mmCIF file of C-alpha atoms in Angstrom:
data_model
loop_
_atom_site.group_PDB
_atom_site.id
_atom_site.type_symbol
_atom_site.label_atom_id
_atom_site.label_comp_id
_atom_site.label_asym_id
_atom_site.label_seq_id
_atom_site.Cartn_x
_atom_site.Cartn_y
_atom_site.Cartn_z
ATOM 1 C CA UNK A 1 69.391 -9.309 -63.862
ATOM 2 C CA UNK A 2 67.453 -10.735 -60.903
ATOM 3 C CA UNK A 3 68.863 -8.492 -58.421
ATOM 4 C CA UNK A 4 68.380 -5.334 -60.680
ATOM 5 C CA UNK A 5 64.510 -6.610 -61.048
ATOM 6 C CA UNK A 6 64.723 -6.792 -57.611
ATOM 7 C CA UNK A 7 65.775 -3.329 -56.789
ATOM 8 C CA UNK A 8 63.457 -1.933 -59.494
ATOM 9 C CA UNK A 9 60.401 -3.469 -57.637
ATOM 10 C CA UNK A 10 61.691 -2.250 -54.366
ATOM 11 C CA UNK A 11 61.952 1.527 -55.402
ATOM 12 C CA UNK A 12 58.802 1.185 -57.533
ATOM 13 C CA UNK A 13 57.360 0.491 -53.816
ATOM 14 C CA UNK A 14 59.163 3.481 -51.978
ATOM 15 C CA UNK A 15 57.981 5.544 -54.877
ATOM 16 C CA UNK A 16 54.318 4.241 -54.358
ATOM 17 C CA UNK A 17 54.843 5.210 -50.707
ATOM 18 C CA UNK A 18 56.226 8.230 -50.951
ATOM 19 C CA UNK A 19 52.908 9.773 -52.663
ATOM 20 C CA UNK A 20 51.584 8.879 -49.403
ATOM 21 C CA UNK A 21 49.020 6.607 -48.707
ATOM 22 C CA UNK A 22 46.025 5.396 -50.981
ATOM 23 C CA UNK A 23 42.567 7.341 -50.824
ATOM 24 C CA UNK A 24 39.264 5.559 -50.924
ATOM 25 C CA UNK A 25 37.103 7.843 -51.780
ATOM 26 C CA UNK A 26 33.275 7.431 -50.266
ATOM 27 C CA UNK A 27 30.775 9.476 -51.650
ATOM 28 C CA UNK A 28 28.492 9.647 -48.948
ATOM 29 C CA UNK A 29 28.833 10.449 -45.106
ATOM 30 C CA UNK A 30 30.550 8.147 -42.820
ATOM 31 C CA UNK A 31 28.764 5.353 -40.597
ATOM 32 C CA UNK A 32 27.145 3.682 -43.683
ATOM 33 C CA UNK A 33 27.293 0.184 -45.205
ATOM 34 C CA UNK A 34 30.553 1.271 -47.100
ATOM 35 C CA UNK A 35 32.457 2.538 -44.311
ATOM 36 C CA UNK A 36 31.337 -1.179 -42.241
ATOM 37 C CA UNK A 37 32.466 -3.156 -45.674
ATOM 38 C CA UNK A 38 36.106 -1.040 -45.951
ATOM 39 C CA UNK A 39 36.395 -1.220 -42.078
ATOM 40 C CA UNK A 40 36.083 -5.261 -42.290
ATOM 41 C CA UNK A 41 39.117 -5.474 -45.851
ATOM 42 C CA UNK A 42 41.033 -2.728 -45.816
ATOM 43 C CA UNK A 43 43.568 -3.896 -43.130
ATOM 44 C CA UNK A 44 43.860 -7.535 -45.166
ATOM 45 C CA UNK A 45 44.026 -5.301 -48.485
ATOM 46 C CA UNK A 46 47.121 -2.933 -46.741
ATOM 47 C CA UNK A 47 48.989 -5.717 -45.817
ATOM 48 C CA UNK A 48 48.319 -7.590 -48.919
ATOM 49 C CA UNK A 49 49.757 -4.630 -51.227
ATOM 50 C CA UNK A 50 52.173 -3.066 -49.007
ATOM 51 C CA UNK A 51 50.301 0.237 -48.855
ATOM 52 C CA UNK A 52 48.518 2.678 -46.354
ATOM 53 C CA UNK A 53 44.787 2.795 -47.596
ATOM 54 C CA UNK A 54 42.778 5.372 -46.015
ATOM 55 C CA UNK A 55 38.970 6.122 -46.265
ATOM 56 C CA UNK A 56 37.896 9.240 -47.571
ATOM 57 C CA UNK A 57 34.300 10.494 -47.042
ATOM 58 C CA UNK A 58 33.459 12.838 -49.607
ATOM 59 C CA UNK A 59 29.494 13.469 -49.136
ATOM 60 C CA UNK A 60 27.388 15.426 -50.989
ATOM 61 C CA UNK A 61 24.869 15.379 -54.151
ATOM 62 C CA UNK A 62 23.668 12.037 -53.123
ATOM 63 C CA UNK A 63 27.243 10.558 -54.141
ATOM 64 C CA UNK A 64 27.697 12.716 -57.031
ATOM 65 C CA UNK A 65 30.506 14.795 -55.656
ATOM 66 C CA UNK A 66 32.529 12.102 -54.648
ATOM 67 C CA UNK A 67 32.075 10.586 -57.772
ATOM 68 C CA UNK A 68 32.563 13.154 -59.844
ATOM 69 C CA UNK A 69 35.819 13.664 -57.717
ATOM 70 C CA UNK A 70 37.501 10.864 -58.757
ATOM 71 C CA UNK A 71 36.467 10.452 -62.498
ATOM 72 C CA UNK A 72 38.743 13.748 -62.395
ATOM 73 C CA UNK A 73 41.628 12.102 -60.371
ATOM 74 C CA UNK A 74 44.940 10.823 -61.994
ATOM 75 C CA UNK A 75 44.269 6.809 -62.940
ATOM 76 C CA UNK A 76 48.112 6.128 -60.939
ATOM 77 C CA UNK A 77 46.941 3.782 -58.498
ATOM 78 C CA UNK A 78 46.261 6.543 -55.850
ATOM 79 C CA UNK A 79 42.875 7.155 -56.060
ATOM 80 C CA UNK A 80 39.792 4.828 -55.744
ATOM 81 C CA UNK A 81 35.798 4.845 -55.626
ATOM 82 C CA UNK A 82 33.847 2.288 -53.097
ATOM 83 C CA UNK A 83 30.255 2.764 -53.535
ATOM 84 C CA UNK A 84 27.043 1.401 -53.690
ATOM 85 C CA UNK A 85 24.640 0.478 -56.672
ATOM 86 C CA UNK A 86 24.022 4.155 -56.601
ATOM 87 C CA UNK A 87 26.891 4.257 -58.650
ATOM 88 C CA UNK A 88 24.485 3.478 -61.385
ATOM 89 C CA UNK A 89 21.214 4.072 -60.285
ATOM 90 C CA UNK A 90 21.656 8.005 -59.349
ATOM 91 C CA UNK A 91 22.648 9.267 -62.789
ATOM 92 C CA UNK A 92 18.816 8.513 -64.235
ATOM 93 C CA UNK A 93 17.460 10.557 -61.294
ATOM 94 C CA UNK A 94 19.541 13.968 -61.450
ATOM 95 C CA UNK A 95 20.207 16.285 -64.261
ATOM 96 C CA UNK A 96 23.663 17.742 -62.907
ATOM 97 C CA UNK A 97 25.556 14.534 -63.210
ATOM 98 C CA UNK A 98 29.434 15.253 -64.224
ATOM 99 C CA UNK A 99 30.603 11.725 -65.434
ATOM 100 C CA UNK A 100 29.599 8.950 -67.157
ATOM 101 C CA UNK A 101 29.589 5.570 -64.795
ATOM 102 C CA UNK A 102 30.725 3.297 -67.421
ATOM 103 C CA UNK A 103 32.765 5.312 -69.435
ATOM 104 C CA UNK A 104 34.623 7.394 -66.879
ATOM 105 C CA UNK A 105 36.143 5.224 -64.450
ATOM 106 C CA UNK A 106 38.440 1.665 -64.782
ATOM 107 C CA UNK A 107 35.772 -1.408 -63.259
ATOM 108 C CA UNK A 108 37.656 -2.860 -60.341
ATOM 109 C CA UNK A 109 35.673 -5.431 -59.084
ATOM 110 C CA UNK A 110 32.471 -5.957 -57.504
ATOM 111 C CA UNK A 111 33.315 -6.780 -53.900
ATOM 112 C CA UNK A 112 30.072 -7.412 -52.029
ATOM 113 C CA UNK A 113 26.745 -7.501 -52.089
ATOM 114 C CA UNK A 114 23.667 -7.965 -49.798
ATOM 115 C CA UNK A 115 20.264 -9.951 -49.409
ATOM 116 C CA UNK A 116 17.653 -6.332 -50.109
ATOM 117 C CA UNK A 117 17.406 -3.601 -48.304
ATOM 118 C CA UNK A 118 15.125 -3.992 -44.886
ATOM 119 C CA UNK A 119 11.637 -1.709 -44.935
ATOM 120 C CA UNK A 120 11.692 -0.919 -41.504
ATOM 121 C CA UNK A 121 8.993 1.480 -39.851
ATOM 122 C CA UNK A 122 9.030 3.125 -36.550
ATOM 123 C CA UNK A 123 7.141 1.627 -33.629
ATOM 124 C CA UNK A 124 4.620 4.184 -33.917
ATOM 125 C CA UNK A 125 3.641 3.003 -36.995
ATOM 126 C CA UNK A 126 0.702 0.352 -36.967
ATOM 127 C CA UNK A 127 1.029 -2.321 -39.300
ATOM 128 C CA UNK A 128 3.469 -5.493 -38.975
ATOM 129 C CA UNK A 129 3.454 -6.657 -42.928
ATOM 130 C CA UNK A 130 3.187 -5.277 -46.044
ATOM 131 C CA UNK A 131 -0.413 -5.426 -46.231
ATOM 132 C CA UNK A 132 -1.151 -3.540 -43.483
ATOM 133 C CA UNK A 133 1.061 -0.908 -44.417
ATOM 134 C CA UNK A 134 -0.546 -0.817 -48.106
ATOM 135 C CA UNK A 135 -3.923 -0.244 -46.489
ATOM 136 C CA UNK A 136 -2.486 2.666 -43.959
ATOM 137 C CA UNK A 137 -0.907 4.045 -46.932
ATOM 138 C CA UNK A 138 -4.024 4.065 -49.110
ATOM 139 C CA UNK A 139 -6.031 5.200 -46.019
ATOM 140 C CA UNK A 140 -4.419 8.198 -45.823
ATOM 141 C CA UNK A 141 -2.583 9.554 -49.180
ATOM 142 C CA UNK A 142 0.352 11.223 -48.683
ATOM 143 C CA UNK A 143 0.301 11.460 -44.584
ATOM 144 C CA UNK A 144 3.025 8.444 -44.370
ATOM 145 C CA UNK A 145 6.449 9.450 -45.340
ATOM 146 C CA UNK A 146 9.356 7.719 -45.977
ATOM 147 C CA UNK A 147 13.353 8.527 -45.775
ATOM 148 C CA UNK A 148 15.174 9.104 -48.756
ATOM 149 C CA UNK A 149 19.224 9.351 -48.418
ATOM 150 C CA UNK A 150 19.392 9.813 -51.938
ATOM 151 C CA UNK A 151 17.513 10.151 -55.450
ATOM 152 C CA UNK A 152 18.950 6.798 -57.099
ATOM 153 C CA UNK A 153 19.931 5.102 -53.669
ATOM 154 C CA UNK A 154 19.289 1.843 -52.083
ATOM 155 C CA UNK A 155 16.577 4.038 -50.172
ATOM 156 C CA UNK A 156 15.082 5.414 -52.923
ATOM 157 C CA UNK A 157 14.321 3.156 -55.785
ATOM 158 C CA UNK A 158 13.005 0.288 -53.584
ATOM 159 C CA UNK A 159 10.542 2.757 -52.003
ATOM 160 C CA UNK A 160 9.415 4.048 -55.640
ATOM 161 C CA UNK A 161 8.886 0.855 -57.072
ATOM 162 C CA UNK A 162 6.941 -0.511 -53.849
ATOM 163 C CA UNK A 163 4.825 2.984 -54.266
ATOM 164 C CA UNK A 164 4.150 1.996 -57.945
ATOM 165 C CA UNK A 165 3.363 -1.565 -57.935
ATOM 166 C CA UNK A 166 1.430 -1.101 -54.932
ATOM 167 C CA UNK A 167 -0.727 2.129 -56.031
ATOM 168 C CA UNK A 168 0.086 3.854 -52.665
ATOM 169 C CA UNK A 169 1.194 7.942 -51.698
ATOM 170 C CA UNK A 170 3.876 7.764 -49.311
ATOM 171 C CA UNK A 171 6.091 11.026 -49.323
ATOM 172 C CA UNK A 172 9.691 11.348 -50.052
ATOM 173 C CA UNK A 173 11.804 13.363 -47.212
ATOM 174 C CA UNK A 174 15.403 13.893 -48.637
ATOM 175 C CA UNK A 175 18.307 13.429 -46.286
ATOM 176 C CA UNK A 176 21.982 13.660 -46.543
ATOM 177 C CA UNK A 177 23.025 10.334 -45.785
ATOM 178 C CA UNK A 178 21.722 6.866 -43.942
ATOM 179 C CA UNK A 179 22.999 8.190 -40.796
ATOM 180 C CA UNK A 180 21.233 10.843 -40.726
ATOM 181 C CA UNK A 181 17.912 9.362 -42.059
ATOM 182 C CA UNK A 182 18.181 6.733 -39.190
ATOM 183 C CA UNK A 183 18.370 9.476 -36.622
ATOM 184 C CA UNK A 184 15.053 10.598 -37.257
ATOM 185 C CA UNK A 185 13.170 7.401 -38.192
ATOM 186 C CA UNK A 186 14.462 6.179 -34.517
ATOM 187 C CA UNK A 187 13.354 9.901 -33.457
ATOM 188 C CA UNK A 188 9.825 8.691 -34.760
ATOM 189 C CA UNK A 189 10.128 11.899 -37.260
ATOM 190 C CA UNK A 190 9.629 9.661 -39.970
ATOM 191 C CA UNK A 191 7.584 6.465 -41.005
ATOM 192 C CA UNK A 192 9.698 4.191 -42.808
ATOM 193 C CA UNK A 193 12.928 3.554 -44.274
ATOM 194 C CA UNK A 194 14.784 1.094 -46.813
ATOM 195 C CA UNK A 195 18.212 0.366 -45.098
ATOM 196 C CA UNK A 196 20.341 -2.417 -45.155
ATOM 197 C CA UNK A 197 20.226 -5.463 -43.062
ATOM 198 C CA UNK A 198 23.196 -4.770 -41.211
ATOM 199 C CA UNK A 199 22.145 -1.679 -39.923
ATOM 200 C CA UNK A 200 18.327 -2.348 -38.978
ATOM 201 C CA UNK A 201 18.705 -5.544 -37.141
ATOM 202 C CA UNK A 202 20.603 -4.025 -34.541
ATOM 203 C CA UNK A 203 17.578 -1.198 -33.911
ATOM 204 C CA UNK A 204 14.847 -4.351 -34.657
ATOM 205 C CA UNK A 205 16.233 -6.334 -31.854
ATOM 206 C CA UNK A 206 16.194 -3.930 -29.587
ATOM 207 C CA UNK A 207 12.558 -3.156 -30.298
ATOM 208 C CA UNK A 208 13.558 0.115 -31.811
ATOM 209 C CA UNK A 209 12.044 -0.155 -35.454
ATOM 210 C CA UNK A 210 9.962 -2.931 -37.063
ATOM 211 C CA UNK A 211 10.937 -4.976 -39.448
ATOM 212 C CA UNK A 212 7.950 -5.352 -42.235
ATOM 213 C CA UNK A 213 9.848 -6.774 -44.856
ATOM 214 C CA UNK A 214 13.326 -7.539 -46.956
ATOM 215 C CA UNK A 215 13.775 -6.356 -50.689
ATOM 216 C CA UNK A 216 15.916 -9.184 -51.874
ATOM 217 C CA UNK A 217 14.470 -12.877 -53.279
ATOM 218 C CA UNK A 218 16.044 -14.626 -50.308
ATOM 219 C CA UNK A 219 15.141 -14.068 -46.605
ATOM 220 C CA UNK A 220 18.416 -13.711 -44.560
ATOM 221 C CA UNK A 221 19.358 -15.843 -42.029
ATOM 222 C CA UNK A 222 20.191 -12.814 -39.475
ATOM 223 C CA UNK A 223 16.887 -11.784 -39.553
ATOM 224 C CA UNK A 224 14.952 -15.219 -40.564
ATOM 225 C CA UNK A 225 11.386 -14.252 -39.457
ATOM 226 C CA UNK A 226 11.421 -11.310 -41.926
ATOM 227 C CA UNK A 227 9.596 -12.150 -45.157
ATOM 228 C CA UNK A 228 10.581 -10.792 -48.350
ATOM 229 C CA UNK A 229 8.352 -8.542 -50.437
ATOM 230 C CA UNK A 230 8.100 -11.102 -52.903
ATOM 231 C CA UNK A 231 6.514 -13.625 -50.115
ATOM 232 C CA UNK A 232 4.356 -10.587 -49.349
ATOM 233 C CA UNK A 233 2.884 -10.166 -52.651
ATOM 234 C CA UNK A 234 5.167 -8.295 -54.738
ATOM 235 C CA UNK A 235 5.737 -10.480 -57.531
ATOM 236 C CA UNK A 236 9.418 -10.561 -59.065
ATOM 237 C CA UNK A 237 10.476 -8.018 -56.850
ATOM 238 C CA UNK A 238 14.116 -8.342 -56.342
ATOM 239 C CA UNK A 239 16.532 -5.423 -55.473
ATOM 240 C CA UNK A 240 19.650 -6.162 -53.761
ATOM 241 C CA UNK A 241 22.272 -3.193 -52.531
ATOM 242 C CA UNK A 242 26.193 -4.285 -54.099
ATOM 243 C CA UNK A 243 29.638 -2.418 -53.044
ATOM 244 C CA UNK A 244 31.963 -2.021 -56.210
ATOM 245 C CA UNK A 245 35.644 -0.953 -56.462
ATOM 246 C CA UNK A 246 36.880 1.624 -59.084
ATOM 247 C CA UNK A 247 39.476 3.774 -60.404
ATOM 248 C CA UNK A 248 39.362 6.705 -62.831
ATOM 249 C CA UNK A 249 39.310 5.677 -66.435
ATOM 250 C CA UNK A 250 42.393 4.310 -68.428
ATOM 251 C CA UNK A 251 43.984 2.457 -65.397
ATOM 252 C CA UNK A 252 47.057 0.077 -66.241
ATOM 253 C CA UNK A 253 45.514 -3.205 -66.477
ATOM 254 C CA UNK A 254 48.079 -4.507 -64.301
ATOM 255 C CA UNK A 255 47.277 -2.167 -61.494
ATOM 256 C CA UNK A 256 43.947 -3.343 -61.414
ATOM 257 C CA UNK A 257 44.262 -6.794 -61.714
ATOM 258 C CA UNK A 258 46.732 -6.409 -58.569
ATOM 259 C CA UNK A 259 43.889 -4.395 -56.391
ATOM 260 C CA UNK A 260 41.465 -7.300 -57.904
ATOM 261 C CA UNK A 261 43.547 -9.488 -55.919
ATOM 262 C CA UNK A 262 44.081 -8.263 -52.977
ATOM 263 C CA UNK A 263 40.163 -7.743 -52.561
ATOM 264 C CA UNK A 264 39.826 -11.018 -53.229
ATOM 265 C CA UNK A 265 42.180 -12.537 -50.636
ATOM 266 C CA UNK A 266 40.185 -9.726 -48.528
ATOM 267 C CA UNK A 267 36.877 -11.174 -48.665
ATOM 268 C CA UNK A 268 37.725 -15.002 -49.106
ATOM 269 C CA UNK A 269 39.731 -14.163 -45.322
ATOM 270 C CA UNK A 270 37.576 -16.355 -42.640
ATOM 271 C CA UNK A 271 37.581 -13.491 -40.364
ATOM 272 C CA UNK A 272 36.215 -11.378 -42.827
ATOM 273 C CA UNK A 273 33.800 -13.901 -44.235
ATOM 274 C CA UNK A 274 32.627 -13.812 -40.283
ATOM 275 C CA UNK A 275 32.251 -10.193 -40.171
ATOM 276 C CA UNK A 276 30.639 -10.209 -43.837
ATOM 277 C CA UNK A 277 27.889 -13.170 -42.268
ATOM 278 C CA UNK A 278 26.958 -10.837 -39.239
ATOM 279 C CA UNK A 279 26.448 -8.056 -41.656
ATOM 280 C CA UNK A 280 24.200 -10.093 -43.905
ATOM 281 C CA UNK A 281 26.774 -9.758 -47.068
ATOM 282 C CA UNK A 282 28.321 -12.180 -49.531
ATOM 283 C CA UNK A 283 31.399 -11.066 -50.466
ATOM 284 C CA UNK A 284 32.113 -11.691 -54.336
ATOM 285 C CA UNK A 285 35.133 -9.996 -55.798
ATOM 286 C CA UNK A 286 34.070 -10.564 -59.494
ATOM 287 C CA UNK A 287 36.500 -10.187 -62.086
ATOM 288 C CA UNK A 288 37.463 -6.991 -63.821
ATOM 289 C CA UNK A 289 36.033 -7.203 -66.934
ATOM 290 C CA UNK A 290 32.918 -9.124 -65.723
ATOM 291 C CA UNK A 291 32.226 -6.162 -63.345
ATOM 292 C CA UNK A 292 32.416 -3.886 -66.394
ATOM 293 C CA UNK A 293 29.756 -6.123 -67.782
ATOM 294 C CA UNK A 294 27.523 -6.209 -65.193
ATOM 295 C CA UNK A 295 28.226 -2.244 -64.357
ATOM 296 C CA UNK A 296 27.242 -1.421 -68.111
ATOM 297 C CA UNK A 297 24.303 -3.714 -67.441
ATOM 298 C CA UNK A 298 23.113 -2.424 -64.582
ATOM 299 C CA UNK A 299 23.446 1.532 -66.130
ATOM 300 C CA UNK A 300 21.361 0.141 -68.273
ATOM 301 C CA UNK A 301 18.428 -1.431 -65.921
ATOM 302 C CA UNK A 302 18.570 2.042 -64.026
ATOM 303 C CA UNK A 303 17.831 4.271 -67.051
ATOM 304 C CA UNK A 304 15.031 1.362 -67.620
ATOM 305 C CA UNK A 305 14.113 2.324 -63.798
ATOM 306 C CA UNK A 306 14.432 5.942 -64.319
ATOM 307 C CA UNK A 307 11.563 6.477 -67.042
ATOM 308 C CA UNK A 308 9.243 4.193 -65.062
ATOM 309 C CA UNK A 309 9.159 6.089 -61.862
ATOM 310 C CA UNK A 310 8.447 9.613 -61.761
ATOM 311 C CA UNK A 311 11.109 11.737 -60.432
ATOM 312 C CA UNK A 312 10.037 13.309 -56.826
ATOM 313 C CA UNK A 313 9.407 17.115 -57.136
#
């Protein structure tokens, strides 16, 4: 009996590899915080499951086409979604949204999460905190622009609700991606841009960009001389940027509980945890159905989100 369990298991694993390795499907372009998170577990998770996994940058729509890609995908195992918060947060903001982002997909796990975004402005721009940047903004209405790598993005909805709570113009440039959007800001072709920690402190310490201030409730202790926009004024402002696993819909539960794991032993690994620290992330690797929770909760904040700020254009 043992030995016939035994050879099951074995060519359940041939089978697995024969389809050829796993894809981890990105919807946005590569060089951004996902690609830096799957770079640091992916290894641990392969050798943890016995598989090839393989990221797969599928840009385009602000994430929607990646997404949208593997709602439609076979829920065998073969096929998975990393993304951002923008898993949530971009449906409220377009009308030509394919899937649902509860209802469509099987809730992995929520694997990381950051300390806010970082508003970061180019050198040319003359302020140093949040109230200087306020006044140049109300000085001149609609002269200061910002980066946007996304309707619904960690870019965008921190940069809306600053705009609203602080009564200030600051124009929306679209972009295809944070790569692309950091490009230019460093070009000095745009003001300002909200972009996580782990990519602006490199530019900050080299006197690139300016740090004015970080979007979480905590400062971070990579960049500990940045204040948050709460500090600054912004009372109860608290938007963090979180990395989440998923599959398509109707995923066997003990498929997912097995990828569950082997993100977990991923992040909890010290060399990741020391990769995760210089990045300024936490890794988490909630439960399954907790993430569904908090995913269904979240959909629910962003619609909230959604009808307070006005859509650009």
């Amino acid at each position: 009996m043992l030995a016939t369990a035994g050879l099951a298991a074995a060519g359940t694993a041939r089978a697995q590899e024969a389809r050829g390795p796993v894809r981890v499907v990105v919807p946005s372009p590569p060089g951004g915080p996902p690609d830096l998170i799957l770079r640091a577990i992916l290894p641990k998770m392969s050798v943890a499951l016995g598989q090839t996994l393989v990221t797969d940058n599928r840009a385009g729509g602000a994430g929607l086409v990646g997404t949208g890609y593997v709602a439609r995908q076979p829920a065998d195992g073969q096929t998975w979604l990393f993304t951002t918060a923008s898993h949530t947060n971009i449906p409220p903001f377009n009308d030509n949204v394919n899937y649902d982002p509860v209802r469509d997909f099987t809730h992995v796990t929520l694997a990381a999460q950051n300390f806010g975004q970082a508003l970061v402005v180019h050198p040319s721009v003359p302020a140093t905190n949040l109230a200087e940047l306020v006044a140049l903004a109300k000085a001149r209405p609609g002269a200061l622009t910002y980066a946007n790598a996304g309707n619904g993005t960690a870019s965008h909805i921190p940069a809306e609700l600053m705009k609203t709570m602080t009564g200030t113009d600051i124009l929306s440039v679209p972009y295809r991606g944070v790569a692309e959007a950091t490009t230019d800001l460093l070009a000095g072709r745009i003001d300002m841009f909200f972009v996580g920690t782990q990519i602006a402190l490199q530019h900050v310490q080299a006197g690139r960009l300016r740090a004015i201030a970080l979007t979480g409730a905590r400062r971070w202790k990579g960049m500990p001389d940045t204040p948050t926009l709460q500090e600054q004024g912004l009372a109860g402002f608290d938007v963090v940027n979180w990395f989440g696993l998923w599959l398509p819909a109707n995923a066997a539960p003990a498929l997912v509980n097995r990828i569950h794991a082997a993100v977990a032993s991923a992040v909890r690994d010290p060399e990741v945890m020391q990769q995760f620290d210089n990045l300024g992330l936490e890794g988490i690797a909630m439960p399954p159905a907790q993430f569904a929770t908090f995913v269904a909760d979240q959909a629910r904040i962003a619609q909230e989100i959604g009808r307070r700020v006005a859509r650009p254009g």
